[in-house]
XYZ file of N, CA and C in Angstrom:
474
model
N 26.579 104.537 -2.442
C 25.382 104.267 -1.676
C 25.020 102.773 -1.752
N 25.229 102.186 -2.922
C 24.896 100.771 -3.086
C 25.753 99.888 -2.176
N 27.007 100.301 -1.958
C 27.890 99.511 -1.102
C 27.391 99.503 0.339
N 26.940 100.641 0.813
C 26.447 100.725 2.193
C 25.170 99.905 2.342
N 24.294 99.993 1.363
C 23.068 99.194 1.413
C 23.407 97.708 1.400
N 24.364 97.330 0.540
C 24.807 95.937 0.499
C 25.391 95.485 1.816
N 26.152 96.363 2.458
C 26.735 96.031 3.760
C 25.655 95.815 4.809
N 24.640 96.682 4.808
C 23.536 96.521 5.763
C 22.765 95.227 5.512
N 22.519 94.945 4.255
C 21.789 93.716 3.922
C 22.596 92.497 4.353
N 23.899 92.536 4.091
C 24.758 91.419 4.462
C 24.803 91.238 5.976
N 24.989 92.329 6.703
C 25.175 92.230 8.151
C 23.875 91.933 8.900
N 22.754 92.433 8.411
C 21.507 92.298 9.149
C 20.473 91.485 8.370
N 20.954 90.575 7.569
C 20.082 89.716 6.779
C 19.203 88.865 7.698
N 17.981 88.612 7.260
C 17.069 87.797 8.075
C 17.604 86.382 8.251
N 18.392 85.910 7.287
C 18.991 84.578 7.424
C 19.930 84.554 8.624
N 20.729 85.599 8.771
C 21.659 85.660 9.895
C 20.914 85.826 11.215
N 19.850 86.622 11.189
C 19.065 86.815 12.406
C 18.365 85.511 12.787
N 17.810 84.831 11.808
C 17.097 83.575 12.047
C 18.023 82.519 12.640
N 19.250 82.466 12.190
C 20.216 81.470 12.656
C 21.251 82.101 13.590
N 20.831 83.077 14.351
C 21.776 83.824 15.177
C 22.358 82.996 16.321
N 21.816 81.825 16.573
C 22.369 80.983 17.639
C 23.785 80.544 17.300
N 24.115 80.484 16.028
C 25.469 80.091 15.661
C 26.141 81.085 14.709
N 25.758 82.342 14.800
C 26.420 83.380 14.018
C 27.794 83.642 14.627
N 28.767 83.755 13.772
C 30.135 83.992 14.214
C 30.484 85.463 14.034
N 31.641 85.868 14.533
C 32.072 87.259 14.321
C 32.301 87.589 12.847
N 32.312 86.575 11.998
C 32.526 86.820 10.575
C 31.436 87.690 9.966
N 30.235 87.623 10.504
C 29.127 88.404 9.970
C 29.397 89.886 10.195
N 29.728 90.252 11.401
C 30.019 91.650 11.723
C 31.273 92.098 10.974
N 32.262 91.230 10.901
C 33.492 91.567 10.184
C 33.199 91.788 8.696
N 32.294 91.028 8.129
C 31.914 91.234 6.726
C 31.336 92.632 6.527
N 30.498 93.046 7.444
C 29.932 94.391 7.379
C 31.028 95.447 7.468
N 31.948 95.274 8.400
C 33.050 96.226 8.578
C 33.903 96.292 7.311
N 34.190 95.146 6.718
C 35.030 95.111 5.519
C 34.352 95.819 4.345
N 33.043 95.622 4.191
C 32.334 96.270 3.078
C 32.314 97.785 3.264
N 32.014 98.267 4.452
C 32.007 99.714 4.702
C 33.423 100.275 4.566
N 34.399 99.541 5.075
C 35.814 99.931 4.976
C 36.219 100.083 3.507
N 35.852 99.127 2.692
C 36.178 99.180 1.263
C 35.486 100.365 0.596
N 34.241 100.595 0.960
C 33.503 101.738 0.420
C 34.208 103.045 0.750
N 34.664 103.194 1.989
C 35.352 104.428 2.383
C 36.670 104.600 1.637
N 37.372 103.513 1.415
C 38.618 103.592 0.636
C 38.323 104.000 -0.805
N 37.232 103.497 -1.361
C 36.834 103.884 -2.719
C 36.494 105.373 -2.762
N 35.792 105.854 -1.750
C 35.459 107.284 -1.684
C 36.718 108.138 -1.630
N 37.722 107.678 -0.890
C 38.992 108.410 -0.804
C 39.667 108.469 -2.171
N 39.678 107.352 -2.878
C 40.303 107.324 -4.208
C 39.527 108.199 -5.181
N 38.193 108.137 -5.124
C 37.383 108.953 -6.026
C 37.547 110.440 -5.772
N 37.870 110.815 -4.535
C 38.127 112.224 -4.235
C 39.561 112.610 -4.594
N 40.292 111.660 -5.176
C 41.687 111.864 -5.579
C 42.576 112.196 -4.382
N 42.230 111.647 -3.240
C 43.035 111.848 -2.040
C 42.812 113.179 -1.357
N 41.819 113.928 -1.796
C 41.585 115.265 -1.228
C 40.733 115.232 0.034
N 39.861 114.242 0.157
C 38.998 114.140 1.338
C 39.587 113.089 2.273
N 40.488 113.531 3.131
C 41.208 112.617 4.022
C 40.316 111.985 5.074
N 39.163 112.569 5.327
C 38.279 112.014 6.356
C 37.914 110.567 6.030
N 37.787 110.245 4.744
C 37.425 108.881 4.365
C 38.486 107.878 4.786
N 39.739 108.233 4.617
C 40.800 107.287 4.950
C 40.940 107.173 6.468
N 40.634 108.252 7.178
C 40.701 108.190 8.645
C 39.537 107.355 9.205
N 38.375 107.466 8.601
C 37.264 106.595 9.005
C 37.599 105.135 8.709
N 38.279 104.916 7.589
C 38.720 103.555 7.260
C 39.676 103.027 8.315
N 40.541 103.891 8.830
C 41.490 103.480 9.869
C 40.747 103.087 11.154
N 39.667 103.790 11.450
C 38.850 103.424 12.615
C 38.257 102.030 12.404
N 37.747 101.779 11.198
C 37.180 100.460 10.912
C 38.250 99.378 10.886
N 39.466 99.739 10.504
C 40.567 98.776 10.550
C 40.816 98.338 11.990
N 40.874 99.288 12.907
C 41.048 98.948 14.316
C 39.898 98.100 14.838
N 38.682 98.438 14.443
C 37.517 97.651 14.873
C 37.576 96.243 14.288
N 37.968 96.136 13.032
C 38.073 94.829 12.395
C 39.106 93.939 13.068
N 40.234 94.520 13.441
C 41.271 93.743 14.128
C 40.769 93.290 15.492
N 39.975 94.136 16.145
C 39.415 93.748 17.443
C 38.414 92.595 17.278
N 37.721 92.556 16.157
C 36.755 91.482 15.919
C 37.486 90.167 15.678
N 38.440 90.185 14.744
C 39.236 88.997 14.414
C 40.606 89.464 13.944
N 41.646 88.867 14.498
C 43.014 89.278 14.180
C 43.357 89.280 12.691
N 42.886 88.309 11.911
C 43.243 88.315 10.488
C 42.787 89.556 9.723
N 41.936 90.357 10.328
C 41.521 91.601 9.676
C 42.700 92.555 9.495
N 43.801 92.237 10.109
C 45.007 93.046 9.939
C 45.409 93.137 8.467
N 45.021 92.157 7.686
C 45.345 92.178 6.259
C 44.676 93.354 5.552
N 43.616 93.900 6.152
C 42.949 95.064 5.575
C 43.863 96.275 5.538
N 44.896 96.283 6.358
C 45.819 97.425 6.375
C 46.537 97.579 5.035
N 46.639 96.498 4.281
C 47.274 96.584 2.959
C 46.479 97.482 2.015
N 45.156 97.489 2.160
C 44.332 98.340 1.299
C 44.554 99.811 1.627
N 44.555 100.150 2.904
C 44.809 101.550 3.273
C 46.171 101.978 2.759
N 47.181 101.156 2.983
C 48.531 101.506 2.539
C 48.558 101.709 1.027
N 47.943 100.812 0.299
C 47.928 100.919 -1.170
C 47.216 102.180 -1.633
N 46.077 102.447 -1.046
C 45.287 103.610 -1.443
C 46.041 104.902 -1.155
N 46.634 105.001 0.023
C 47.378 106.217 0.383
C 48.583 106.394 -0.543
N 49.313 105.325 -0.787
C 50.493 105.423 -1.648
C 50.098 105.809 -3.073
N 49.080 105.173 -3.608
C 48.665 105.458 -4.990
C 48.180 106.898 -5.141
N 47.316 107.350 -4.227
C 46.791 108.719 -4.328
C 47.894 109.754 -4.116
N 48.778 109.511 -3.169
C 49.871 110.453 -2.915
C 50.836 110.492 -4.100
N 51.112 109.338 -4.662
C 52.026 109.260 -5.810
C 51.420 109.962 -7.029
N 50.131 109.727 -7.240
C 49.445 110.328 -8.384
C 49.411 111.853 -8.285
N 49.263 112.361 -7.059
C 49.212 113.809 -6.840
C 50.592 114.425 -6.633
N 51.615 113.598 -6.674
C 53.004 114.028 -6.436
C 53.169 114.692 -5.063
N 52.437 114.185 -4.093
C 52.524 114.664 -2.711
C 53.101 113.535 -1.870
N 54.382 113.296 -2.052
C 55.038 112.125 -1.466
C 55.077 112.170 0.060
N 55.059 113.364 0.630
C 55.074 113.482 2.094
C 53.775 112.949 2.711
N 52.707 112.949 1.922
C 51.429 112.449 2.430
C 51.474 110.960 2.736
N 52.373 110.247 2.067
C 52.478 108.811 2.337
C 52.817 108.592 3.806
N 53.792 109.352 4.295
C 54.207 109.208 5.697
C 53.200 109.889 6.626
N 52.730 111.082 6.250
C 51.827 111.839 7.132
C 50.492 111.117 7.307
N 49.845 110.796 6.211
C 48.532 110.146 6.291
C 48.686 108.708 6.778
N 49.699 108.011 6.275
C 49.930 106.636 6.726
C 50.187 106.550 8.216
N 50.994 107.466 8.735
C 51.271 107.499 10.176
C 50.016 107.778 10.993
N 49.219 108.724 10.523
C 47.957 109.024 11.221
C 47.027 107.811 11.225
N 46.979 107.110 10.099
C 46.110 105.932 10.012
C 46.558 104.847 10.996
N 47.859 104.661 11.119
C 48.375 103.672 12.071
C 47.983 104.053 13.488
N 48.170 105.316 13.845
C 47.841 105.788 15.194
C 46.338 105.658 15.450
N 45.526 106.064 14.479
C 44.068 105.978 14.636
C 43.635 104.529 14.827
N 44.181 103.627 14.021
C 43.814 102.211 14.136
C 44.229 101.649 15.495
N 45.419 102.003 15.968
C 45.874 101.511 17.269
C 45.041 102.078 18.417
N 44.686 103.349 18.335
C 43.842 103.950 19.379
C 42.467 103.279 19.392
N 41.895 103.077 18.203
C 40.597 102.395 18.117
C 40.682 100.994 18.701
N 41.733 100.271 18.344
C 41.918 98.919 18.871
C 42.064 98.947 20.388
N 42.791 99.928 20.919
C 42.963 100.027 22.369
C 41.644 100.352 23.063
N 40.835 101.210 22.454
C 39.548 101.565 23.060
C 38.609 100.358 23.084
N 38.584 99.598 21.992
C 37.677 98.453 21.901
C 38.172 97.266 22.716
N 39.472 96.987 22.643
C 40.021 95.796 23.307
C 41.350 96.130 23.988
N 41.289 96.833 25.129
C 42.539 97.212 25.799
C 43.343 96.014 26.305
N 42.675 94.886 26.506
C 43.385 93.697 26.992
C 44.431 93.204 25.990
N 44.262 93.523 24.716
C 45.265 93.135 23.727
C 46.602 93.818 23.983
N 46.562 94.962 24.644
C 47.784 95.697 24.967
C 48.242 95.435 26.393
N 47.282 95.324 27.314
C 47.644 95.183 28.717
C 48.034 93.759 29.100
N 47.534 92.775 28.365
C 47.844 91.371 28.653
C 48.482 90.733 27.419
N 49.553 91.332 26.957
C 50.191 90.923 25.714
C 50.702 89.490 25.763
N 51.150 89.047 26.932
C 51.676 87.690 27.061
C 50.593 86.649 26.739
N 49.409 86.828 27.283
C 48.303 85.899 27.010
C 47.880 85.951 25.546
N 47.866 87.137 24.979
C 47.482 87.293 23.578
C 48.454 86.535 22.682
N 49.751 86.678 22.945
C 50.757 85.978 22.138
C 50.671 84.467 22.321
N 50.343 84.026 23.535
C 50.181 82.590 23.788
C 49.008 82.027 22.985
N 47.878 82.730 23.002
C 46.703 82.286 22.263
C 46.982 82.299 20.754
N 47.648 83.347 20.287
C 47.967 83.412 18.865
C 48.854 82.250 18.433
N 49.842 81.919 19.252
C 50.731 80.817 18.889
C 49.990 79.475 18.926
N 49.031 79.325 19.832
C 48.244 78.096 19.884
C 47.333 77.966 18.663
N 46.748 79.081 18.227
C 45.822 79.044 17.091
C 46.542 78.990 15.752
N 47.816 79.309 15.720
C 48.562 79.327 14.466
C 49.116 77.953 14.082
N 48.901 76.966 14.914
C 49.424 75.631 14.601
C 48.510 74.920 13.612
N 48.997 73.866 13.002
C 48.233 73.144 11.991
C 47.241 72.148 12.575
N 47.290 71.882 13.873
C 46.470 70.811 14.434
C 45.276 71.313 15.245
N 44.924 72.593 15.146
C 43.771 73.074 15.906
C 42.477 72.578 15.283
N 41.382 72.699 16.030
C 40.073 72.246 15.568
C 39.709 72.980 14.278
N 39.406 72.241 13.261
C 39.050 72.847 11.979
C 40.227 72.978 11.028
N 41.411 72.581 11.457
C 42.574 72.663 10.579
C 42.447 71.637 9.461
N 42.870 72.018 8.279
C 42.741 71.117 7.130
C 44.057 70.427 6.775
N 45.127 70.758 7.477
C 46.410 70.118 7.221
C 47.167 70.726 6.057
N 46.567 71.690 5.379
C 47.264 72.363 4.292
C 48.106 73.497 4.858
N 49.165 73.803 4.198
C 49.976 74.948 4.615
C 49.301 76.233 4.126
N 49.929 77.353 4.398
C 49.405 78.639 3.954
C 49.233 78.647 2.432
N 50.280 78.231 1.737
C 50.228 78.235 0.277
C 49.303 77.137 -0.248
N 49.151 76.050 0.497
C 48.197 75.018 0.124
C 46.774 75.540 0.181
N 46.463 76.337 1.200
C 45.137 76.947 1.297
C 44.909 77.940 0.158
N 45.927 78.720 -0.156
C 45.799 79.676 -1.260
C 45.521 78.928 -2.559
N 46.257 77.851 -2.788
C 46.057 77.055 -4.010
C 44.650 76.456 -4.033
N 44.178 75.968 -2.900
C 42.840 75.378 -2.831
C 41.764 76.399 -3.183
N 41.814 77.566 -2.537
C 40.792 78.575 -2.797
C 40.916 79.140 -4.207
N 42.120 79.250 -4.714
C 42.313 79.715 -6.088
C 41.685 78.732 -7.073
N 41.880 77.429 -6.825
C 41.312 76.438 -7.747
C 39.784 76.482 -7.723
N 39.191 76.730 -6.565
C 37.739 76.853 -6.479
C 37.270 78.093 -7.227
N 37.998 79.186 -7.057
C 37.636 80.450 -7.700
C 37.720 80.341 -9.229
N 38.758 79.673 -9.708
C 38.971 79.552 -11.149
C 37.914 78.656 -11.789
N 37.466 77.612 -11.083
C 36.461 76.698 -11.626
C 35.137 77.388 -11.894
N 34.813 78.399 -11.114
C 33.524 79.067 -11.257
C 33.694 80.172 -12.208
């Protein structure tokens, strides 16, 4: 319950509302990630018995990807949770069954929210390749591993 309250406070904070002229999709994505994480925790706490939690997480995964492409990294959490719970329960077939359903659910959700990602794939790939370069607005000139090292050093200092 605390996670959901935290997600609501984060997403609908008066600070964000007050400065909504320059709020980015990161605010909504933060809310999605917190609820998504909460649902994955609920699935683990049920020892993999309440599959509805992981399917709701898959819906939020699709929504998160529609908000911002890097949310695709959230799929690693679903995969980890499904594998760990299935392995712990010795129900190895669930890895493929539940994992496959989660992929389909996430893709259907993504298609419902943003069908242009599927229907205009050429433009999507062009935009992705343009944004993946090192010289776009806001680029820091560090490589992927340089960014990881930078954020790690900040995290360790605190």
